[in-house]
């Protein structure tokens, strides 16, 4: 008999199950200790589904996955008392449902911004488009994730001794910043329409469309409008310039509230469509136009996140960091 030690079969631990729930599709993946499994990401249409659990059960069956080491999902919209309700899907997502699907008691429900915040520490630099450079920051400096898509919101990311904490907020509904008569006139217009002029009504998808309608009288679909801005079409460019200025002022206001010396990170479909043009359209000048605090603004870098799977990565990272 050989005195060599017996070779055991490779052991594959139970994976984490993570999901990013959008308005149209849900992305699902497996992860190990916070790292997404290569080739495990799949996308499922939400239409016709009774619940998220139905999608997750199908995914587990298709991947021959049994028990999970944990389940974490990211949902656009507010999460309260461990429950997420999708207003456009008639879904209610609860911790109990996730525990039953994954056969685990390690479950978490995040909103989409929180998931993106938990992903920041793990993002590959190749997936970041730097818009405004800043100053080097100390390790663990506060960061800010800002979403401009169907809606607008922002959340501070605090790296604490006990782990990363991403605070929920509803920053999109703060007052619209304004400087000069054009921006003041826009605020009056929005207040007449909505009762209050908020930054979401300019910086989200419908806001960009409404902004162009107000300036030009033209009704253009969002993708057509962003293409016209990219092409330099005169009326569209004027809309882009006003959008970029208000984005710059809004980011500056949020920066002084949260002091994100670790950086400001934009996410969302509208932000991504506009990102290649924001600096040329004047966002930087508006961002730095903060009176006696203008020199301080150069300390805050601004970048666009271009990783489609960052929310999945954030869910995995959040699970891995949770105490057992």
mmCIF file with all atom_site columns, N, CA and C in Angstrom, residues 113-159:
data_model
loop_
_atom_site.group_PDB
_atom_site.id
_atom_site.type_symbol
_atom_site.label_atom_id
_atom_site.label_alt_id
_atom_site.label_comp_id
_atom_site.label_asym_id
_atom_site.label_entity_id
_atom_site.label_seq_id
_atom_site.pdbx_PDB_ins_code
_atom_site.Cartn_x
_atom_site.Cartn_y
_atom_site.Cartn_z
_atom_site.occupancy
_atom_site.B_iso_or_equiv
_atom_site.pdbx_formal_charge
_atom_site.auth_seq_id
_atom_site.auth_comp_id
_atom_site.auth_asym_id
_atom_site.auth_atom_id
_atom_site.pdbx_PDB_model_num
ATOM 1   N N  . UNK A 1 113 ? -29.384 51.175 -5.314  1.00 0.00 ? 113 UNK A N  1
ATOM 2   C CA . UNK A 1 113 ? -28.263 52.045 -4.992  1.00 0.00 ? 113 UNK A CA 1
ATOM 3   C C  . UNK A 1 113 ? -27.388 51.450 -3.895  1.00 0.00 ? 113 UNK A C  1
ATOM 4   N N  . UNK A 1 114 ? -28.006 50.829 -2.904  1.00 0.00 ? 114 UNK A N  1
ATOM 5   C CA . UNK A 1 114 ? -27.225 50.188 -1.851  1.00 0.00 ? 114 UNK A CA 1
ATOM 6   C C  . UNK A 1 114 ? -26.342 49.086 -2.430  1.00 0.00 ? 114 UNK A C  1
ATOM 7   N N  . UNK A 1 115 ? -26.894 48.291 -3.338  1.00 0.00 ? 115 UNK A N  1
ATOM 8   C CA . UNK A 1 115 ? -26.105 47.227 -3.954  1.00 0.00 ? 115 UNK A CA 1
ATOM 9   C C  . UNK A 1 115 ? -24.924 47.813 -4.727  1.00 0.00 ? 115 UNK A C  1
ATOM 10  N N  . UNK A 1 116 ? -25.162 48.876 -5.470  1.00 0.00 ? 116 UNK A N  1
ATOM 11  C CA . UNK A 1 116 ? -24.086 49.517 -6.210  1.00 0.00 ? 116 UNK A CA 1
ATOM 12  C C  . UNK A 1 116 ? -23.025 50.061 -5.258  1.00 0.00 ? 116 UNK A C  1
ATOM 13  N N  . UNK A 1 117 ? -23.448 50.588 -4.127  1.00 0.00 ? 117 UNK A N  1
ATOM 14  C CA . UNK A 1 117 ? -22.496 51.094 -3.144  1.00 0.00 ? 117 UNK A CA 1
ATOM 15  C C  . UNK A 1 117 ? -21.613 50.006 -2.575  1.00 0.00 ? 117 UNK A C  1
ATOM 16  N N  . UNK A 1 118 ? -22.197 48.845 -2.312  1.00 0.00 ? 118 UNK A N  1
ATOM 17  C CA . UNK A 1 118 ? -21.409 47.726 -1.784  1.00 0.00 ? 118 UNK A CA 1
ATOM 18  C C  . UNK A 1 118 ? -20.431 47.186 -2.821  1.00 0.00 ? 118 UNK A C  1
ATOM 19  N N  . UNK A 1 119 ? -20.672 47.476 -4.094  1.00 0.00 ? 119 UNK A N  1
ATOM 20  C CA . UNK A 1 119 ? -19.788 46.984 -5.159  1.00 0.00 ? 119 UNK A CA 1
ATOM 21  C C  . UNK A 1 119 ? -18.563 47.866 -5.367  1.00 0.00 ? 119 UNK A C  1
ATOM 22  N N  . UNK A 1 120 ? -18.572 49.100 -4.885  1.00 0.00 ? 120 UNK A N  1
ATOM 23  C CA . UNK A 1 120 ? -17.530 50.055 -5.249  1.00 0.00 ? 120 UNK A CA 1
ATOM 24  C C  . UNK A 1 120 ? -16.131 49.549 -4.931  1.00 0.00 ? 120 UNK A C  1
ATOM 25  N N  . UNK A 1 121 ? -15.964 48.919 -3.774  1.00 0.00 ? 121 UNK A N  1
ATOM 26  C CA . UNK A 1 121 ? -14.621 48.486 -3.368  1.00 0.00 ? 121 UNK A CA 1
ATOM 27  C C  . UNK A 1 121 ? -14.080 47.377 -4.259  1.00 0.00 ? 121 UNK A C  1
ATOM 28  N N  . UNK A 1 122 ? -14.969 46.676 -4.984  1.00 0.00 ? 122 UNK A N  1
ATOM 29  C CA . UNK A 1 122 ? -14.544 45.533 -5.797  1.00 0.00 ? 122 UNK A CA 1
ATOM 30  C C  . UNK A 1 122 ? -14.518 45.828 -7.290  1.00 0.00 ? 122 UNK A C  1
ATOM 31  N N  . UNK A 1 123 ? -14.896 47.024 -7.704  1.00 0.00 ? 123 UNK A N  1
ATOM 32  C CA . UNK A 1 123 ? -14.980 47.337 -9.128  1.00 0.00 ? 123 UNK A CA 1
ATOM 33  C C  . UNK A 1 123 ? -13.599 47.358 -9.778  1.00 0.00 ? 123 UNK A C  1
ATOM 34  N N  . UNK A 1 124 ? -13.514 46.824 -10.965 1.00 0.00 ? 124 UNK A N  1
ATOM 35  C CA . UNK A 1 124 ? -12.304 46.892 -11.772 1.00 0.00 ? 124 UNK A CA 1
ATOM 36  C C  . UNK A 1 124 ? -12.185 48.309 -12.336 1.00 0.00 ? 124 UNK A C  1
ATOM 37  N N  . UNK A 1 125 ? -11.002 48.883 -12.245 1.00 0.00 ? 125 UNK A N  1
ATOM 38  C CA . UNK A 1 125 ? -10.793 50.254 -12.742 1.00 0.00 ? 125 UNK A CA 1
ATOM 39  C C  . UNK A 1 125 ? -11.135 50.390 -14.218 1.00 0.00 ? 125 UNK A C  1
ATOM 40  N N  . UNK A 1 126 ? -11.076 49.279 -14.964 1.00 0.00 ? 126 UNK A N  1
ATOM 41  C CA . UNK A 1 126 ? -11.419 49.334 -16.387 1.00 0.00 ? 126 UNK A CA 1
ATOM 42  C C  . UNK A 1 126 ? -12.894 49.623 -16.610 1.00 0.00 ? 126 UNK A C  1
ATOM 43  N N  . UNK A 1 127 ? -13.711 49.450 -15.573 1.00 0.00 ? 127 UNK A N  1
ATOM 44  C CA . UNK A 1 127 ? -15.147 49.676 -15.686 1.00 0.00 ? 127 UNK A CA 1
ATOM 45  C C  . UNK A 1 127 ? -15.557 51.044 -15.146 1.00 0.00 ? 127 UNK A C  1
ATOM 46  N N  . UNK A 1 128 ? -14.591 51.944 -14.996 1.00 0.00 ? 128 UNK A N  1
ATOM 47  C CA . UNK A 1 128 ? -14.874 53.300 -14.532 1.00 0.00 ? 128 UNK A CA 1
ATOM 48  C C  . UNK A 1 128 ? -14.423 54.311 -15.581 1.00 0.00 ? 128 UNK A C  1
ATOM 49  N N  . UNK A 1 129 ? -15.310 55.203 -15.957 1.00 0.00 ? 129 UNK A N  1
ATOM 50  C CA . UNK A 1 129 ? -14.965 56.311 -16.856 1.00 0.00 ? 129 UNK A CA 1
ATOM 51  C C  . UNK A 1 129 ? -14.802 57.557 -15.997 1.00 0.00 ? 129 UNK A C  1
ATOM 52  N N  . UNK A 1 130 ? -13.579 58.053 -15.878 1.00 0.00 ? 130 UNK A N  1
ATOM 53  C CA . UNK A 1 130 ? -13.331 59.242 -15.062 1.00 0.00 ? 130 UNK A CA 1
ATOM 54  C C  . UNK A 1 130 ? -13.849 60.469 -15.800 1.00 0.00 ? 130 UNK A C  1
ATOM 55  N N  . UNK A 1 131 ? -14.730 61.222 -15.142 1.00 0.00 ? 131 UNK A N  1
ATOM 56  C CA . UNK A 1 131 ? -15.277 62.449 -15.713 1.00 0.00 ? 131 UNK A CA 1
ATOM 57  C C  . UNK A 1 131 ? -14.559 63.675 -15.174 1.00 0.00 ? 131 UNK A C  1
ATOM 58  N N  . UNK A 1 132 ? -14.393 63.726 -13.866 1.00 0.00 ? 132 UNK A N  1
ATOM 59  C CA . UNK A 1 132 ? -13.674 64.827 -13.233 1.00 0.00 ? 132 UNK A CA 1
ATOM 60  C C  . UNK A 1 132 ? -12.644 64.231 -12.286 1.00 0.00 ? 132 UNK A C  1
ATOM 61  N N  . UNK A 1 133 ? -11.369 64.502 -12.483 1.00 0.00 ? 133 UNK A N  1
ATOM 62  C CA . UNK A 1 133 ? -10.359 63.970 -11.570 1.00 0.00 ? 133 UNK A CA 1
ATOM 63  C C  . UNK A 1 133 ? -10.435 64.674 -10.226 1.00 0.00 ? 133 UNK A C  1
ATOM 64  N N  . UNK A 1 134 ? -9.978  64.000 -9.194  1.00 0.00 ? 134 UNK A N  1
ATOM 65  C CA . UNK A 1 134 ? -9.950  64.597 -7.866  1.00 0.00 ? 134 UNK A CA 1
ATOM 66  C C  . UNK A 1 134 ? -8.608  64.363 -7.219  1.00 0.00 ? 134 UNK A C  1
ATOM 67  N N  . UNK A 1 135 ? -8.555  64.525 -5.919  1.00 0.00 ? 135 UNK A N  1
ATOM 68  C CA . UNK A 1 135 ? -7.332  64.327 -5.164  1.00 0.00 ? 135 UNK A CA 1
ATOM 69  C C  . UNK A 1 135 ? -7.304  62.922 -4.562  1.00 0.00 ? 135 UNK A C  1
ATOM 70  N N  . UNK A 1 136 ? -6.113  62.328 -4.404  1.00 0.00 ? 136 UNK A N  1
ATOM 71  C CA . UNK A 1 136 ? -6.030  61.018 -3.738  1.00 0.00 ? 136 UNK A CA 1
ATOM 72  C C  . UNK A 1 136 ? -6.635  61.102 -2.339  1.00 0.00 ? 136 UNK A C  1
ATOM 73  N N  . UNK A 1 137 ? -7.360  60.065 -1.965  1.00 0.00 ? 137 UNK A N  1
ATOM 74  C CA . UNK A 1 137 ? -8.051  60.061 -0.677  1.00 0.00 ? 137 UNK A CA 1
ATOM 75  C C  . UNK A 1 137 ? -7.505  58.937 0.193   1.00 0.00 ? 137 UNK A C  1
ATOM 76  N N  . UNK A 1 138 ? -7.693  59.076 1.485   1.00 0.00 ? 138 UNK A N  1
ATOM 77  C CA . UNK A 1 138 ? -7.288  58.039 2.424   1.00 0.00 ? 138 UNK A CA 1
ATOM 78  C C  . UNK A 1 138 ? -8.128  56.793 2.210   1.00 0.00 ? 138 UNK A C  1
ATOM 79  N N  . UNK A 1 139 ? -7.540  55.648 2.509   1.00 0.00 ? 139 UNK A N  1
ATOM 80  C CA . UNK A 1 139 ? -8.287  54.394 2.422   1.00 0.00 ? 139 UNK A CA 1
ATOM 81  C C  . UNK A 1 139 ? -9.512  54.472 3.323   1.00 0.00 ? 139 UNK A C  1
ATOM 82  N N  . UNK A 1 140 ? -10.638 53.993 2.822   1.00 0.00 ? 140 UNK A N  1
ATOM 83  C CA . UNK A 1 140 ? -11.864 54.013 3.611   1.00 0.00 ? 140 UNK A CA 1
ATOM 84  C C  . UNK A 1 140 ? -12.607 55.317 3.589   1.00 0.00 ? 140 UNK A C  1
ATOM 85  N N  . UNK A 1 141 ? -12.200 56.264 2.728   1.00 0.00 ? 141 UNK A N  1
ATOM 86  C CA . UNK A 1 141 ? -12.906 57.546 2.651   1.00 0.00 ? 141 UNK A CA 1
ATOM 87  C C  . UNK A 1 141 ? -14.335 57.333 2.167   1.00 0.00 ? 141 UNK A C  1
ATOM 88  N N  . UNK A 1 142 ? -15.230 58.182 2.621   1.00 0.00 ? 142 UNK A N  1
ATOM 89  C CA . UNK A 1 142 ? -16.635 58.104 2.216   1.00 0.00 ? 142 UNK A CA 1
ATOM 90  C C  . UNK A 1 142 ? -16.756 58.267 0.707   1.00 0.00 ? 142 UNK A C  1
ATOM 91  N N  . UNK A 1 143 ? -17.685 57.506 0.124   1.00 0.00 ? 143 UNK A N  1
ATOM 92  C CA . UNK A 1 143 ? -17.983 57.602 -1.302  1.00 0.00 ? 143 UNK A CA 1
ATOM 93  C C  . UNK A 1 143 ? -19.466 57.915 -1.472  1.00 0.00 ? 143 UNK A C  1
ATOM 94  N N  . UNK A 1 144 ? -19.842 58.270 -2.687  1.00 0.00 ? 144 UNK A N  1
ATOM 95  C CA . UNK A 1 144 ? -21.238 58.594 -2.975  1.00 0.00 ? 144 UNK A CA 1
ATOM 96  C C  . UNK A 1 144 ? -21.620 57.958 -4.301  1.00 0.00 ? 144 UNK A C  1
ATOM 97  N N  . UNK A 1 145 ? -22.699 57.176 -4.306  1.00 0.00 ? 145 UNK A N  1
ATOM 98  C CA . UNK A 1 145 ? -23.201 56.602 -5.545  1.00 0.00 ? 145 UNK A CA 1
ATOM 99  C C  . UNK A 1 145 ? -24.467 57.357 -5.929  1.00 0.00 ? 145 UNK A C  1
ATOM 100 N N  . UNK A 1 146 ? -24.542 57.754 -7.205  1.00 0.00 ? 146 UNK A N  1
ATOM 101 C CA . UNK A 1 146 ? -25.631 58.606 -7.688  1.00 0.00 ? 146 UNK A CA 1
ATOM 102 C C  . UNK A 1 146 ? -26.256 57.946 -8.908  1.00 0.00 ? 146 UNK A C  1
ATOM 103 N N  . UNK A 1 147 ? -27.546 57.694 -8.844  1.00 0.00 ? 147 UNK A N  1
ATOM 104 C CA . UNK A 1 147 ? -28.235 57.020 -9.935  1.00 0.00 ? 147 UNK A CA 1
ATOM 105 C C  . UNK A 1 147 ? -29.137 57.953 -10.713 1.00 0.00 ? 147 UNK A C  1
ATOM 106 N N  . UNK A 1 148 ? -28.933 58.009 -12.038 1.00 0.00 ? 148 UNK A N  1
ATOM 107 C CA . UNK A 1 148 ? -29.809 58.780 -12.930 1.00 0.00 ? 148 UNK A CA 1
ATOM 108 C C  . UNK A 1 148 ? -30.294 57.837 -14.023 1.00 0.00 ? 148 UNK A C  1
ATOM 109 N N  . UNK A 1 149 ? -31.538 57.429 -13.912 1.00 0.00 ? 149 UNK A N  1
ATOM 110 C CA . UNK A 1 149 ? -32.119 56.512 -14.875 1.00 0.00 ? 149 UNK A CA 1
ATOM 111 C C  . UNK A 1 149 ? -33.616 56.766 -14.938 1.00 0.00 ? 149 UNK A C  1
ATOM 112 N N  . UNK A 1 150 ? -34.407 55.755 -14.602 1.00 0.00 ? 150 UNK A N  1
ATOM 113 C CA . UNK A 1 150 ? -35.855 55.941 -14.527 1.00 0.00 ? 150 UNK A CA 1
ATOM 114 C C  . UNK A 1 150 ? -36.211 56.988 -13.483 1.00 0.00 ? 150 UNK A C  1
ATOM 115 N N  . UNK A 1 151 ? -35.437 57.017 -12.402 1.00 0.00 ? 151 UNK A N  1
ATOM 116 C CA . UNK A 1 151 ? -35.559 58.036 -11.364 1.00 0.00 ? 151 UNK A CA 1
ATOM 117 C C  . UNK A 1 151 ? -34.197 58.631 -11.091 1.00 0.00 ? 151 UNK A C  1
ATOM 118 N N  . UNK A 1 152 ? -34.082 59.359 -9.988  1.00 0.00 ? 152 UNK A N  1
ATOM 119 C CA . UNK A 1 152 ? -32.793 59.915 -9.574  1.00 0.00 ? 152 UNK A CA 1
ATOM 120 C C  . UNK A 1 152 ? -32.682 59.763 -8.075  1.00 0.00 ? 152 UNK A C  1
ATOM 121 N N  . UNK A 1 153 ? -31.515 59.303 -7.619  1.00 0.00 ? 153 UNK A N  1
ATOM 122 C CA . UNK A 1 153 ? -31.306 59.150 -6.184  1.00 0.00 ? 153 UNK A CA 1
ATOM 123 C C  . UNK A 1 153 ? -29.812 59.095 -5.922  1.00 0.00 ? 153 UNK A C  1
ATOM 124 N N  . UNK A 1 154 ? -29.438 59.201 -4.673  1.00 0.00 ? 154 UNK A N  1
ATOM 125 C CA . UNK A 1 154 ? -28.036 59.113 -4.279  1.00 0.00 ? 154 UNK A CA 1
ATOM 126 C C  . UNK A 1 154 ? -27.960 58.491 -2.896  1.00 0.00 ? 154 UNK A C  1
ATOM 127 N N  . UNK A 1 155 ? -26.828 57.822 -2.614  1.00 0.00 ? 155 UNK A N  1
ATOM 128 C CA . UNK A 1 155 ? -26.637 57.197 -1.311  1.00 0.00 ? 155 UNK A CA 1
ATOM 129 C C  . UNK A 1 155 ? -25.168 57.264 -0.926  1.00 0.00 ? 155 UNK A C  1
ATOM 130 N N  . UNK A 1 156 ? -24.871 57.693 0.307   1.00 0.00 ? 156 UNK A N  1
ATOM 131 C CA . UNK A 1 156 ? -23.486 57.708 0.771   1.00 0.00 ? 156 UNK A CA 1
ATOM 132 C C  . UNK A 1 156 ? -23.029 56.305 1.147   1.00 0.00 ? 156 UNK A C  1
ATOM 133 N N  . UNK A 1 157 ? -21.736 56.045 0.906   1.00 0.00 ? 157 UNK A N  1
ATOM 134 C CA . UNK A 1 157 ? -21.140 54.742 1.207   1.00 0.00 ? 157 UNK A CA 1
ATOM 135 C C  . UNK A 1 157 ? -20.078 54.965 2.278   1.00 0.00 ? 157 UNK A C  1
ATOM 136 N N  . UNK A 1 158 ? -20.316 54.427 3.473   1.00 0.00 ? 158 UNK A N  1
ATOM 137 C CA . UNK A 1 158 ? -19.409 54.609 4.603   1.00 0.00 ? 158 UNK A CA 1
ATOM 138 C C  . UNK A 1 158 ? -18.693 53.287 4.890   1.00 0.00 ? 158 UNK A C  1
ATOM 139 N N  . UNK A 1 159 ? -17.378 53.319 4.893   1.00 0.00 ? 159 UNK A N  1
ATOM 140 C CA . UNK A 1 159 ? -16.574 52.136 5.189   1.00 0.00 ? 159 UNK A CA 1
ATOM 141 C C  . UNK A 1 159 ? -16.180 52.195 6.664   1.00 0.00 ? 159 UNK A C  1
#
